[in-house]
XYZ file of C-alpha atoms in Angstrom:
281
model
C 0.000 0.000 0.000
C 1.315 3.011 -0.753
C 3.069 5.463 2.188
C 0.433 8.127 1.824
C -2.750 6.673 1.152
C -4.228 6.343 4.841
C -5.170 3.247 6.367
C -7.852 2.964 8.853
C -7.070 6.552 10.177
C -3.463 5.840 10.644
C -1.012 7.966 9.834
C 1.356 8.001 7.034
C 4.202 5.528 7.063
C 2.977 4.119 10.373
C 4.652 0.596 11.183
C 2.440 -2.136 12.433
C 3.984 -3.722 15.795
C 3.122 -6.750 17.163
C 0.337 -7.778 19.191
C 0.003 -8.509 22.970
C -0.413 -11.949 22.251
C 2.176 -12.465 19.422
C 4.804 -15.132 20.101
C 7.750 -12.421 19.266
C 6.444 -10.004 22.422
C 5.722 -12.969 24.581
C 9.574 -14.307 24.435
C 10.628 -10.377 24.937
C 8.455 -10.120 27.945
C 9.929 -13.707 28.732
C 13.151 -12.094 28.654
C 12.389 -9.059 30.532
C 12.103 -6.114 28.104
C 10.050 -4.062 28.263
C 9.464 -1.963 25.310
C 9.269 -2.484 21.475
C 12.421 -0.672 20.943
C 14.539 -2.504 23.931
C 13.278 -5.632 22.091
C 14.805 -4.974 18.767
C 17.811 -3.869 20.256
C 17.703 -7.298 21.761
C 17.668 -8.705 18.936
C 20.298 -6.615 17.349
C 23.021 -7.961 20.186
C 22.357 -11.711 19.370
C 23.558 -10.438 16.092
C 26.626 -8.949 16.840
C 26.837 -10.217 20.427
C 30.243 -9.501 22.220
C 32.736 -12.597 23.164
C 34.154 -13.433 26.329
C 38.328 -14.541 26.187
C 39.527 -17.639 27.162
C 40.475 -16.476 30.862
C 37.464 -14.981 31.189
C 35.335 -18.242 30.170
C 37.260 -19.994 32.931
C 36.755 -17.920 35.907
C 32.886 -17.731 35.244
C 32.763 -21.491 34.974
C 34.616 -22.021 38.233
C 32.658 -19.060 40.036
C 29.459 -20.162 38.643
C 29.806 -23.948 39.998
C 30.445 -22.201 43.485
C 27.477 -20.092 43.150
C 23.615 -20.249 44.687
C 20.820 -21.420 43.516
C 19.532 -19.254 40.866
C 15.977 -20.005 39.091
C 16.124 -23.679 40.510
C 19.381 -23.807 38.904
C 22.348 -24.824 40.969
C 25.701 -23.562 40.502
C 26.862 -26.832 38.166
C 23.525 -27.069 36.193
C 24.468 -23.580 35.620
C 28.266 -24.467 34.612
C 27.005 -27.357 32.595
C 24.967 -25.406 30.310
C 27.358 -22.212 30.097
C 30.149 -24.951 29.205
C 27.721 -27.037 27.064
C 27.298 -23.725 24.833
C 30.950 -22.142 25.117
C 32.449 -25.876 23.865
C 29.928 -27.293 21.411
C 28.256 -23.613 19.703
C 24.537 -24.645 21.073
C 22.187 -22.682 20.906
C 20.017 -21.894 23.882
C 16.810 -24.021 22.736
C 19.239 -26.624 21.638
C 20.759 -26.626 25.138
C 17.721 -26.472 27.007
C 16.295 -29.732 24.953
C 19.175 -31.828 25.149
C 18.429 -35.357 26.745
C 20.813 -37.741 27.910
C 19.721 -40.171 25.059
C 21.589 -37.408 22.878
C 24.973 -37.851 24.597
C 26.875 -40.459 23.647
C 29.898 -40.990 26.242
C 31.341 -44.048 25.337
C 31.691 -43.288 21.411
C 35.338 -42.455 20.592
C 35.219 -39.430 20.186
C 32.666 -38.617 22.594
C 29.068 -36.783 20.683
C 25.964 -34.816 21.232
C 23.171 -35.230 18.958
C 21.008 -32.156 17.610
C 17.763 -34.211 16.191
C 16.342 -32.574 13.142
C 13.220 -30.991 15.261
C 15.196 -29.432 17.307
C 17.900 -28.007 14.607
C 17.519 -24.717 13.403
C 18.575 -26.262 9.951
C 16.288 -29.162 10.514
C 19.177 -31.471 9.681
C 20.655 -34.149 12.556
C 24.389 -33.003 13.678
C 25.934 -35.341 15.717
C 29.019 -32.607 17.321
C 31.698 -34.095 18.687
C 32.764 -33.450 22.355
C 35.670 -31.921 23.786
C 37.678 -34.293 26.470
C 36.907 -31.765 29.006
C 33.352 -31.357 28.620
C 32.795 -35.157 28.198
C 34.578 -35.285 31.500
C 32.432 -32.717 33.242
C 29.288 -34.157 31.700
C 30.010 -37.878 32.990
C 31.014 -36.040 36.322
C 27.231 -34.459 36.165
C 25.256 -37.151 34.895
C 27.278 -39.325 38.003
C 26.557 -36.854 40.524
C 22.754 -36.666 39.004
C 22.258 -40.337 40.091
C 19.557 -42.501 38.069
C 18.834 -40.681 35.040
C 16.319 -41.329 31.886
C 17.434 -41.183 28.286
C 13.768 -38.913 27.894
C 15.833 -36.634 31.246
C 17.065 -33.625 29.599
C 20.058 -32.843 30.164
C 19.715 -29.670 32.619
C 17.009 -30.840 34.725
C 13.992 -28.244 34.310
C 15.075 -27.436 31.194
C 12.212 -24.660 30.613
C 14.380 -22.849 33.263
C 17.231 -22.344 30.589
C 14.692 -19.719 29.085
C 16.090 -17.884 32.240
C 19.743 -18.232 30.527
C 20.305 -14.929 29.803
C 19.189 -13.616 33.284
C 21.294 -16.232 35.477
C 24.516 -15.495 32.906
C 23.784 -11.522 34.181
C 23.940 -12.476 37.510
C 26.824 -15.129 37.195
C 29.197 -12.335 35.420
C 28.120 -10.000 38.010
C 29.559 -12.626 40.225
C 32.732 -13.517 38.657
C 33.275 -9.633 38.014
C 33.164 -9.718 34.786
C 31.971 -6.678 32.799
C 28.694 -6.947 30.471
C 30.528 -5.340 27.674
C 33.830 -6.897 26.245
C 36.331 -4.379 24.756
C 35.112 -3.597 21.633
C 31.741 -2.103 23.121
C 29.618 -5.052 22.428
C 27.051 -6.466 24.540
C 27.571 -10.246 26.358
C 24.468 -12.233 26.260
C 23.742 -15.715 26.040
C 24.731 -16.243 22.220
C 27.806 -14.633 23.195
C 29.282 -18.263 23.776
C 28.257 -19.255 20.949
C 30.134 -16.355 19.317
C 33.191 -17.246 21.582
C 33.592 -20.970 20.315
C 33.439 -19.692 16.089
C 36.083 -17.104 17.199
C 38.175 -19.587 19.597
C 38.283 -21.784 16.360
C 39.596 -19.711 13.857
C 42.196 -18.240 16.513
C 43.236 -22.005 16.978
C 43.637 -22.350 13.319
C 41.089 -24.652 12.293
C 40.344 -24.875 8.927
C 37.266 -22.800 7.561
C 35.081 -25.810 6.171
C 35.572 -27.691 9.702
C 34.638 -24.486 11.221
C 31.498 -24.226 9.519
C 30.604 -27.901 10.116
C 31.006 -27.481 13.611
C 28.901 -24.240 13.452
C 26.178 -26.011 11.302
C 26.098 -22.657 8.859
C 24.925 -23.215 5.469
C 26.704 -20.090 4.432
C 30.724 -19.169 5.184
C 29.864 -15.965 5.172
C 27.754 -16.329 8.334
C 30.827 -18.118 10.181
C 33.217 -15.955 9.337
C 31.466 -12.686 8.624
C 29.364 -12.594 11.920
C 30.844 -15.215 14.172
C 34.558 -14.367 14.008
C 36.067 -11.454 16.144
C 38.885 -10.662 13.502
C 40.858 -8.443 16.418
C 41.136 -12.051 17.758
C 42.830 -13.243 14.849
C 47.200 -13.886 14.789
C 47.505 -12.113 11.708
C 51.295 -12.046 12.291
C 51.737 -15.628 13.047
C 50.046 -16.503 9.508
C 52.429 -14.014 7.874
C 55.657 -15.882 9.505
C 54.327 -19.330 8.603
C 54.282 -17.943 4.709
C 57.673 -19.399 2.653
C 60.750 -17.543 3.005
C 61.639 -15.749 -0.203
C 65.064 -14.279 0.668
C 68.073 -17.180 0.526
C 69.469 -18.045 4.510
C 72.410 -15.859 5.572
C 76.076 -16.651 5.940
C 75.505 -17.735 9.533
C 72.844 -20.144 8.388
C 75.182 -21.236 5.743
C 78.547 -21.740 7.975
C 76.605 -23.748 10.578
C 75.843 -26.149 7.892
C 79.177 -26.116 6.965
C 78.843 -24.915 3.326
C 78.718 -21.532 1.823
C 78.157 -20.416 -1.575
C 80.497 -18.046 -3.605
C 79.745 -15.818 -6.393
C 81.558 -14.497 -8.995
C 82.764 -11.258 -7.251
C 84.508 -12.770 -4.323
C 88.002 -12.555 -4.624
C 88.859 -16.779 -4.706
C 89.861 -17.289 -8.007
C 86.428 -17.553 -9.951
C 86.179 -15.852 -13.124
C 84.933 -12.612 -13.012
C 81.737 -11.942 -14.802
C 80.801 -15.512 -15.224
C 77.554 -16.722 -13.660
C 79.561 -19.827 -12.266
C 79.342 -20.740 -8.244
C 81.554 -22.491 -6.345
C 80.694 -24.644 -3.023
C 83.272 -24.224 -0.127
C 83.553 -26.650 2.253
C 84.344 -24.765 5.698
C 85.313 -26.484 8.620
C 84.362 -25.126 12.031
């Protein structure tokens, strides 16, 4: 419809928002925002959502597991999920519906199953585990007693809706600021920007990266996921081939040197000849 032709008395240009009932405003009020324009911006910072570093990661974690009881989460359901996300890339939803029929601990390596219903893809990923979360996880699920392959994972897992609001209050904790130092905010997604940029700072190759990301696109893992300013830019220059031929030094401590014409040992002059000297030292 065109901007100026009116429409049931409203303005010009106005913008419809949604309604009171409309799944969008029930997950904002959900998360505790309270306006339209606090909910976009929201949605803005699980776009470019700030990072935590590796340090940082690691005193939350041990903080958090020392922590009370918040939303009938303890202090390790709490570590478990925050480690869950940081190590694997989950996504909130796919944390909070994890089961332990999902988690396979005795495959080598050790995996966690996203089923197609729950994928944001809709395609089965079966994401391999890190040695230390598979560790912590038998740890939990031992300390959890008799569990159900139907259990999910973090017990109550409609609590994890609470994620972002307990991850406030556990960086609060741990004294860790809300922003990291380029300015950006540190929600919940934020782990799951922290594992795409931990991989590419540990040099894994892009198409592994984007497996382990389940992107369609490389763009998206690269182009939104990746903190560049975390990137060794210098290391990959030094790793390039050497173009210049090794020095004297170099040369003497392998015990040969090459000559060229205009040394003074009895080559010919002008002649493109070279002569190997063997040099004792």
């Amino acid at each position: 419809r065109p901007r100026d032709q009116d429409d049931g008395g409203r303005p010009p240009g106005h913008v419809r928002r949604p309604g009171p009932r409309h799944p969008l405003r029930l997950r904002h009020q959900r998360l505790g925002l309270a306006s339209y324009p606090e909910a976009l911006e929201h949605s803005a910072n699980r776009r470019c959502a700030g990072i935590f570093e590796p340090h940082e990661l690691r005193t939350l974690l041990d903080i958090t597991e020392a922590g009370p009881v918040l939303r009938r989460m303890t202090g390790l359901d709490r570590r478990v999920l925050y480690e869950l996300a940081a190590s694997t890339g989950f996504r909130s939803t796919e944390c909070r519906t994890l089961t332990w029929g999902d988690v396979d601990l005795s495959s080598d390596p050790p995996t966690a199953t996203v089923t197609a219903k729950r994928a944001k893809n809709r395609r089965r990923h079966d994401q391999p585990l890190t040695a230390s979360l598979a560790a912590l996880l038998a740890r939990y699920k031992a300390a959890r007693g008799n569990v159900d392959r139907s259990d999910t994972v973090i017990p109550g897992g409609a609590n994890v809706s609470h994620a972002a609001e307990v991850l406030r209050a556990d960086m609060a904790h741990a004294g860790i600021d809300e922003h990291d130092s380029a300015g950006r905010a540190r929600v919940f997604h934020s782990l799951r920007h922290s594992f795409c940029s931990n991989l590419a700072r540990a040099g894994v190759h892009p198409r592994d990266a984007m497996e382990l990301m389940r992107h369609s696109d490389i763009k998206l893992t690269f182009g939104t996921y990746t903190d560049a300013s975390l990137l060794d830019t210098h290391g990959a220059l030094e790793a390039l081939p050497k173009l210049r031929e090794p020095t004297r030094e170099r040369q003497r401590a392998t015990g040969t040197f090459v000559v060229n014409s205009a040394d003074s040992l009895g080559v010919q002059l002008g002649g493109k000849e070279h002569q190997a000297v063997r040099c004792c030292v």
